Coordinates of N, CA and C and ligand atoms in Angstrom, one line a residue:
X1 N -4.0 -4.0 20.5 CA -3.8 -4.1 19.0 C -4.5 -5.4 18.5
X2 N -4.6 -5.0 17.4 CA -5.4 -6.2 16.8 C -5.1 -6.6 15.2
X3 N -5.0 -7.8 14.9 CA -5.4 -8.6 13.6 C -5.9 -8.8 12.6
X4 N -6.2 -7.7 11.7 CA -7.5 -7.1 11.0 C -7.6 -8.0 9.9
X5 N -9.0 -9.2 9.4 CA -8.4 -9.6 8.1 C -8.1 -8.3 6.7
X6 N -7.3 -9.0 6.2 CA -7.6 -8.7 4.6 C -8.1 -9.1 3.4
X7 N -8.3 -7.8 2.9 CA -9.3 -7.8 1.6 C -8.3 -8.1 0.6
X8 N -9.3 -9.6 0.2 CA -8.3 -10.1 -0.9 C -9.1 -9.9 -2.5
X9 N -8.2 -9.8 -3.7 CA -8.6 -9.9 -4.7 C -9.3 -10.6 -5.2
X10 N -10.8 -10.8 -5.8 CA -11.1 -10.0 -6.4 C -12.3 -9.2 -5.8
X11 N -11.9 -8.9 -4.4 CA -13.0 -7.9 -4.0 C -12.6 -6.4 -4.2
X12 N -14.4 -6.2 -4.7 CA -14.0 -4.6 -5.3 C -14.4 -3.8 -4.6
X13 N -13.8 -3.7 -2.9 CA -13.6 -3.0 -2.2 C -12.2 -2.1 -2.7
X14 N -11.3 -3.0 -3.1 CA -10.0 -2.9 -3.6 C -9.8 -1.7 -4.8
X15 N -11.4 -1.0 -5.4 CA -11.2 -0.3 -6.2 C -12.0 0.7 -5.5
X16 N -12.1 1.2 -4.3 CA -12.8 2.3 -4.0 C -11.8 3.7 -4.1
X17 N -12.2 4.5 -3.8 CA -11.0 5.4 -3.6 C -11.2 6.4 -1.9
X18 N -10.3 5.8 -1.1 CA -10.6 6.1 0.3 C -10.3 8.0 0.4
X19 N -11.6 8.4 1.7 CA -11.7 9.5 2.2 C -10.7 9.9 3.1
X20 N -10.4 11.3 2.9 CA -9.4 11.9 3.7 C -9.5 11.5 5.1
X21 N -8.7 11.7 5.9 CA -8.4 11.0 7.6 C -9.0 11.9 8.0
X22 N -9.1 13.4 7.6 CA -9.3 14.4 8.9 C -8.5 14.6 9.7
X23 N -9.5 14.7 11.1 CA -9.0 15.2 12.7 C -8.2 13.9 12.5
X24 N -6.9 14.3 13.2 CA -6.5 12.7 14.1 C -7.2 11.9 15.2
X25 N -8.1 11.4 15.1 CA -8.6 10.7 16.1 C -8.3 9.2 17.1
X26 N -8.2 9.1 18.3 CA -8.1 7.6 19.1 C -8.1 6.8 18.0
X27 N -9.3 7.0 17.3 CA -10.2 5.5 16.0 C -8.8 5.7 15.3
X28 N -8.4 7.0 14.9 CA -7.4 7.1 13.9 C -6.3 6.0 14.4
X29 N -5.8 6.5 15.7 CA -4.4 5.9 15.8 C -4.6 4.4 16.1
X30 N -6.0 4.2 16.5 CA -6.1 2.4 16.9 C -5.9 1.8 15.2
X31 N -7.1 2.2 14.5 CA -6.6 1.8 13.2 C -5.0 2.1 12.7
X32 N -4.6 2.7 12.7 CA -3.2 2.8 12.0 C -2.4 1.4 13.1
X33 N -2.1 1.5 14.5 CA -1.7 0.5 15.2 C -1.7 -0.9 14.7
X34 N -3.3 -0.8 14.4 CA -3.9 -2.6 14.2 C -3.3 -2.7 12.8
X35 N -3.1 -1.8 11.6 CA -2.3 -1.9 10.3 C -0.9 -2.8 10.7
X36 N -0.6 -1.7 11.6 CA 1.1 -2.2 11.9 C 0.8 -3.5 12.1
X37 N 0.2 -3.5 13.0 CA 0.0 -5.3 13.4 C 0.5 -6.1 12.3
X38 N -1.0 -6.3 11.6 CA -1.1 -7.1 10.6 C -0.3 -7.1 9.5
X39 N 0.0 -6.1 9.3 CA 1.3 -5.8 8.2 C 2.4 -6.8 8.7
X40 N 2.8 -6.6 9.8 CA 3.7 -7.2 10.5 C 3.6 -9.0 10.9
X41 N 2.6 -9.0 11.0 CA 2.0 -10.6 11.1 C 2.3 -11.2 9.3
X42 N 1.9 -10.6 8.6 CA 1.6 -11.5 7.2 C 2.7 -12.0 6.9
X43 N 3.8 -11.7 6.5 CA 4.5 -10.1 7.0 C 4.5 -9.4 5.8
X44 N 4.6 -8.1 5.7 CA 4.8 -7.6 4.6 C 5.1 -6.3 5.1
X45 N 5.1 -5.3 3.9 CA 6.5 -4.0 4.2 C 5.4 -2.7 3.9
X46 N 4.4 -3.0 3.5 CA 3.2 -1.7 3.3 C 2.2 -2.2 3.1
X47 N 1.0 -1.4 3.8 CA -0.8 -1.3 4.0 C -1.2 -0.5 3.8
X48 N -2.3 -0.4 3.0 CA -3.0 0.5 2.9 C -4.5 0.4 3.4
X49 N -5.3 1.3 4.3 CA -6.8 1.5 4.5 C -7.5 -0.1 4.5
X50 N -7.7 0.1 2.7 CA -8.6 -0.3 2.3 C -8.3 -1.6 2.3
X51 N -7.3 -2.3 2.5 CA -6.9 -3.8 2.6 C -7.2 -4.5 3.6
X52 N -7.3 -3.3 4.5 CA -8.4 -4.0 5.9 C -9.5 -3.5 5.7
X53 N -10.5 -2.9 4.9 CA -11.7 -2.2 5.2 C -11.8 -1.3 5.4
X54 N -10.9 -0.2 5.7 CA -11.0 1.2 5.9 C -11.0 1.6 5.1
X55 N -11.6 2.7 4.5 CA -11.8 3.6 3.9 C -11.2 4.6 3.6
X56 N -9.9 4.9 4.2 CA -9.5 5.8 4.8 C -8.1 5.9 4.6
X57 N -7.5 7.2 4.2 CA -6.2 7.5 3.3 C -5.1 7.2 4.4
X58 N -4.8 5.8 5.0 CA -4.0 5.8 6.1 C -2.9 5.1 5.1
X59 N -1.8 4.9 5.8 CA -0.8 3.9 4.8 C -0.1 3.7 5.8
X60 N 0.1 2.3 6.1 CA 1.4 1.9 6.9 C 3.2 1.4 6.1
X61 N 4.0 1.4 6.7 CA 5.2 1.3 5.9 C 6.3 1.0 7.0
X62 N 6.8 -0.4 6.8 CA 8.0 -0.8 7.7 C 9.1 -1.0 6.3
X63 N 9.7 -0.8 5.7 CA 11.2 -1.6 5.0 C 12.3 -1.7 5.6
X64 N 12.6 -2.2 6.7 CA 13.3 -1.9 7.3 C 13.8 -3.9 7.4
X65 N 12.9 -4.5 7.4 CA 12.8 -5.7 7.1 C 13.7 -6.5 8.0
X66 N 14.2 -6.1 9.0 CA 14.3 -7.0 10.4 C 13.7 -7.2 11.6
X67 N 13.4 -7.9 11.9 CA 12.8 -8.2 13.3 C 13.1 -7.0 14.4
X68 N 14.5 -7.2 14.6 CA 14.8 -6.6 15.7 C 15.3 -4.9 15.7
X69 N 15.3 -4.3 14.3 CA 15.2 -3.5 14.4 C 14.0 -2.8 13.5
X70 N 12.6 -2.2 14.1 CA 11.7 -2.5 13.6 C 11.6 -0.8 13.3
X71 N 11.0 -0.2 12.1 CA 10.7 1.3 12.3 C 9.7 1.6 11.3
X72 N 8.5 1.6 12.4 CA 7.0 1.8 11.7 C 7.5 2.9 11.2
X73 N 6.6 3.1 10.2 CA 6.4 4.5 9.8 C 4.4 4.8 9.4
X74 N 3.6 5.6 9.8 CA 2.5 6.0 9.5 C 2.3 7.3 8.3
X75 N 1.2 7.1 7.2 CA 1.1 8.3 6.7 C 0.0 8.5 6.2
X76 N -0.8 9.4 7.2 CA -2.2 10.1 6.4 C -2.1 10.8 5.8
X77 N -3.2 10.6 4.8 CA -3.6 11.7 3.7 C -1.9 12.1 2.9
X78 N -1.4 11.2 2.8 CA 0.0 11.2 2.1 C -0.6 11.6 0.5
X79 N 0.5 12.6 -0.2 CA 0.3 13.1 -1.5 C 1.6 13.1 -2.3
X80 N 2.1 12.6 -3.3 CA 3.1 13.0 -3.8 C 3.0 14.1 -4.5
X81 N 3.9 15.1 -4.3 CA 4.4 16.5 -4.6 C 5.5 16.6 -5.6
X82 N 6.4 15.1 -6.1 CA 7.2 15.5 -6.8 C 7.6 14.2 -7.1
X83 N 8.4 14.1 -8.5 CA 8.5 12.9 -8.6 C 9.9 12.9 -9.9
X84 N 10.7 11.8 -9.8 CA 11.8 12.4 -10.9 C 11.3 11.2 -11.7
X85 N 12.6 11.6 -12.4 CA 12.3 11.4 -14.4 C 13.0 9.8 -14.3
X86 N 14.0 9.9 -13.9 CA 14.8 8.4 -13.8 C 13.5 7.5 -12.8
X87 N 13.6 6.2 -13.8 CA 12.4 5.3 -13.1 C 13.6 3.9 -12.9
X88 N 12.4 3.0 -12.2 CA 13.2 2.2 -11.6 C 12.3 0.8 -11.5
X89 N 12.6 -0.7 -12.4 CA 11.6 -1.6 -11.8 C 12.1 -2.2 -10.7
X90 N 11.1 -2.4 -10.2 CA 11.0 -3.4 -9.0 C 10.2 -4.8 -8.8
X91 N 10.5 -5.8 -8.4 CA 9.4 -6.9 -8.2 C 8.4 -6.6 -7.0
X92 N 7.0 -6.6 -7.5 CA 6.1 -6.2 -6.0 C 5.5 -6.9 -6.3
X93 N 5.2 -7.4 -5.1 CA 4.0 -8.1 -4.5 C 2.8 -7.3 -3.6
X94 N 1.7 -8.0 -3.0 CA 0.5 -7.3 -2.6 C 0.4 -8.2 -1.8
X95 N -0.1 -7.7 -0.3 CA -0.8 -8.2 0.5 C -2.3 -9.0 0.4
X96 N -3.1 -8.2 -0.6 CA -4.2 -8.6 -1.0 C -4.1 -9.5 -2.5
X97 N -3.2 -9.4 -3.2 CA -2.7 -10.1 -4.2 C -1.9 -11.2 -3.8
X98 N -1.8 -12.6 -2.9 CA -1.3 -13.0 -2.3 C -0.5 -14.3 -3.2
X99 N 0.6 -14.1 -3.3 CA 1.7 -14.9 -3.8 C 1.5 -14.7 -5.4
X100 N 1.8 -13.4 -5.4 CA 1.9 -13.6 -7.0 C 2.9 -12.0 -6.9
X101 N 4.1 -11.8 -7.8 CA 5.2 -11.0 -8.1 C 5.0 -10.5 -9.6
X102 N 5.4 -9.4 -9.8 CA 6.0 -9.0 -11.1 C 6.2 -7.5 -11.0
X103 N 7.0 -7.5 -12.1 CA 8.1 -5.9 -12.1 C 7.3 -5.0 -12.1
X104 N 7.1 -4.0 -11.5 CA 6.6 -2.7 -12.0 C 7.6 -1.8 -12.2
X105 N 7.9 -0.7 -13.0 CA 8.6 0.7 -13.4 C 8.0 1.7 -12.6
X106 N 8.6 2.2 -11.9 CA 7.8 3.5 -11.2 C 8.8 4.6 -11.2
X107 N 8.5 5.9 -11.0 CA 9.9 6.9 -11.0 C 10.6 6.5 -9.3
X108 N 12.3 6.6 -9.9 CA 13.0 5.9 -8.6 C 13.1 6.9 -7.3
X109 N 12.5 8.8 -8.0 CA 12.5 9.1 -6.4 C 11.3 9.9 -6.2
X110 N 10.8 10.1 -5.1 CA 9.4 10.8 -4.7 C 9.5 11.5 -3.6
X111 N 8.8 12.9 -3.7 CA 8.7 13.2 -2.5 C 7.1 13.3 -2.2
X112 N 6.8 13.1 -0.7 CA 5.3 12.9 -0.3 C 5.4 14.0 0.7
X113 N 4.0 14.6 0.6 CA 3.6 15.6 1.7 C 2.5 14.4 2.6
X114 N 2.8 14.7 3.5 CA 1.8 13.4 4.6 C 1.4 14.0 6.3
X115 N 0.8 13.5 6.5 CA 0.6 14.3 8.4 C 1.0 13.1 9.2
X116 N 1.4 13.4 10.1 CA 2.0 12.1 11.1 C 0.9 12.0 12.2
X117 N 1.0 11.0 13.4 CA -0.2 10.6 13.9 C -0.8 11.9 15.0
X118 N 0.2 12.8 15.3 CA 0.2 14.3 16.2 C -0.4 15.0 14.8
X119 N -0.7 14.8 13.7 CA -1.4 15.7 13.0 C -0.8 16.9 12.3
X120 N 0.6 16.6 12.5 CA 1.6 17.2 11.8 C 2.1 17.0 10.3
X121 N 1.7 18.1 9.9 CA 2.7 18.2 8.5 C 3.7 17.8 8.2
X122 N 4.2 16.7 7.2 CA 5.6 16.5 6.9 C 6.0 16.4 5.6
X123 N 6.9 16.3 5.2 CA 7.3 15.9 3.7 C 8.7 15.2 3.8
X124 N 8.7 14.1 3.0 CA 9.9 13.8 2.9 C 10.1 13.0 1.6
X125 N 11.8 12.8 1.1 CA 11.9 12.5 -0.4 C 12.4 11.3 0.1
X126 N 12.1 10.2 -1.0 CA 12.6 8.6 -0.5 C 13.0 8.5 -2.1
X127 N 13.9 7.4 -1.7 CA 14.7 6.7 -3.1 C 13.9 4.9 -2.4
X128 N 14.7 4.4 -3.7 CA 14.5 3.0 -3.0 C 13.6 2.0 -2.6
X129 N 13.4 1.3 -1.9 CA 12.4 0.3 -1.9 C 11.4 1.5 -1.4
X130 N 11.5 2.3 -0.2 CA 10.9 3.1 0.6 C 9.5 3.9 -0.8
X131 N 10.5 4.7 -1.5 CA 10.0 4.9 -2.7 C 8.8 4.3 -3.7
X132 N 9.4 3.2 -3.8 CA 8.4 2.0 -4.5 C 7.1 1.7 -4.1
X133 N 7.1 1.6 -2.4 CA 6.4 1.2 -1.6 C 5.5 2.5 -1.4
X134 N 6.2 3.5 -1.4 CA 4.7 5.0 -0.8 C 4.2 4.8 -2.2
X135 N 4.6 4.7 -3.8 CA 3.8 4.8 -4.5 C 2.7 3.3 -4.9
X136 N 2.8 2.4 -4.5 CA 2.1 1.1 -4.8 C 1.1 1.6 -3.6
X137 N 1.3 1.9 -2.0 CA 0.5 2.2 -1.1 C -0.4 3.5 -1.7
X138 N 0.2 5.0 -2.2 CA -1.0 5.8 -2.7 C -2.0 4.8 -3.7
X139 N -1.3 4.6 -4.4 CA -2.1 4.0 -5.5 C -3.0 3.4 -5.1
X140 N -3.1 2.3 -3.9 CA -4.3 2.1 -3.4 C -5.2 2.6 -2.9
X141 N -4.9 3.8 -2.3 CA -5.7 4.9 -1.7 C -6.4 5.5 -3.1
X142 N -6.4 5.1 -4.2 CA -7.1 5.6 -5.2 C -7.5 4.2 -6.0
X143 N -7.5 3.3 -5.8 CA -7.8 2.0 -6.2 C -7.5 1.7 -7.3
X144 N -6.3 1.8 -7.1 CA -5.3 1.5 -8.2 C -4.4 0.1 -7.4
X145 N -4.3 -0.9 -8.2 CA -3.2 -1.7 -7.9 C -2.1 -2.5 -9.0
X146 N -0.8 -2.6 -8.3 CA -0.1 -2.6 -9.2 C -0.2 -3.5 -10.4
X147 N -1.4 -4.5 -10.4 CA -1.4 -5.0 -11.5 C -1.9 -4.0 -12.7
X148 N -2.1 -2.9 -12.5 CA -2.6 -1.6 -13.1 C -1.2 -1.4 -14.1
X149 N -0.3 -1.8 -13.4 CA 1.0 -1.3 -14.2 C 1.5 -2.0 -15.0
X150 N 0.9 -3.4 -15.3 CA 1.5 -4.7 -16.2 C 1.2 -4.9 -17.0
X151 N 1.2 -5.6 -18.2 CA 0.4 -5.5 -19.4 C -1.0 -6.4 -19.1
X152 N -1.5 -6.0 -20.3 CA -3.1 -6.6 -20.0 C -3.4 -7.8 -19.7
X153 N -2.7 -8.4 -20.8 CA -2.5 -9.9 -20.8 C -1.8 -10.6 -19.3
X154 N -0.6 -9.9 -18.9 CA -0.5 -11.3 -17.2 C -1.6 -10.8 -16.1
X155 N -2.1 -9.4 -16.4 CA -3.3 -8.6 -15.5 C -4.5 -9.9 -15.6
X156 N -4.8 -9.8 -17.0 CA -6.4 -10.9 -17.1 C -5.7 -12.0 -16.6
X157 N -4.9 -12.2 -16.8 CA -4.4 -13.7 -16.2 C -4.5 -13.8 -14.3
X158 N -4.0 -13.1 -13.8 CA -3.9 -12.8 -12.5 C -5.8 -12.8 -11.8
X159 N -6.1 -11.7 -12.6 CA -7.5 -11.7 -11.9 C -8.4 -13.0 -12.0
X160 N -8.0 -13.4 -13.8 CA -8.6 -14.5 -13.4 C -8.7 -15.9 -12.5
X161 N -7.0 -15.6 -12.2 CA -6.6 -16.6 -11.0 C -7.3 -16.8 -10.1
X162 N -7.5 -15.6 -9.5 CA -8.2 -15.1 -8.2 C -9.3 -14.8 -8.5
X163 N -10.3 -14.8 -9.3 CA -11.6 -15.4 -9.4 C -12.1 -16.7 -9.2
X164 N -11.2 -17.0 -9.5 CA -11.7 -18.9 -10.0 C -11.3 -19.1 -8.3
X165 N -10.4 -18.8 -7.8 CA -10.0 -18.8 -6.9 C -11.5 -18.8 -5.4
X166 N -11.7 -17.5 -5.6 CA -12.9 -17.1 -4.7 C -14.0 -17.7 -4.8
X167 N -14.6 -17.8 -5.7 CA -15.5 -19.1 -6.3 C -15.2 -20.3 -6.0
X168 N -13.8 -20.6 -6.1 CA -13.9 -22.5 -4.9 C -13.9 -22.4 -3.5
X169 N -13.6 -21.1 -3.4 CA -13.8 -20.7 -1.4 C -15.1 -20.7 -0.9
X170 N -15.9 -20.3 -2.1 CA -17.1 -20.2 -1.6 C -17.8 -20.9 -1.5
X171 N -17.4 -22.0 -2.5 CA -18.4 -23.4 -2.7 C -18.5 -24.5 -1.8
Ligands
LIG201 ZN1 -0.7 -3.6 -2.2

């Protein structure tokens, strides 16, 4: 396993919208592994694809948020199929958005149709952080991020952080 960097804002890699997984392949499951990794290294509780460079509708997800009791979860080509009416904010953060929080509203339960790394069909309904987390992850698999959900004004503010930002990295 390996340490993949991440794609930070304002690269507009972050606005692609990643290709279906396909076959399950080796490449497949080494990439989804190396997710876990680094997800797990930053630390944080969901990845998607394209935060390491892939292209590719993978999403990783731990909330489980202890050490010692750890429970990856993997999901390709994940789709939400259902979604209820009662919403729920949450404070999120972004792996590629690094140290910056604010509320998003999202509906509080979802169910996702997804294939597991045997290439198996699944579905299942989450409430809860779990919840919050599969929709901020699709979202990126369509290049969408949750600053998408905030109003315009702390949005321009943020990007522009992180421009000014990348521009003194580079100099
Ligand atoms: Zn994110």
């Amino acid at each position: 396993m390996a340490i993949l960097p991440l794609v930070i804002l304002p690269d507009q890699r972050l606005r692609l919208v990643s290709e279906p997984v396909g076959t399950v392949t080796a490449e497949i499951r080494k990439i989804a592994d190396d997710m876990l990794e680094t997800m797990y290294d930053a630390p944080g509780v969901g990845l998607a694809g394209i935060q390491v460079g892939v292209q590719k509708r993978i999403v990783t997800i731990d909330t489980s948020k202890e050490e010692g009791a750890r429970r990856p979860q993997v999901f390709l080509d994940p789709v939400i199929t259902w979604e209820s009416e009662e919403t729920r904010g949450y404070e999120e953060g972004c792996l590629s958005i690094p140290d910056y929080y604010a509320e998003v509203t999202r509906p509080d339960r979802v169910r996702v149709r997804f294939r597991d790394l045997d290439g198996r069909e699944q579905e299942i309904e989450a409430d809860g952080l779990l919840a919050t987390c599969l929709q901020h992850e699709i979202d990126h698999l369509n290049g969408v991020l949750f600053i998408d959900h905030i109003s315009k004004l702390k949005r321009d503010r943020v990007m522009k952080k992180f421009a000014k930002a990348a521009k003194r990295d580079a100099a």
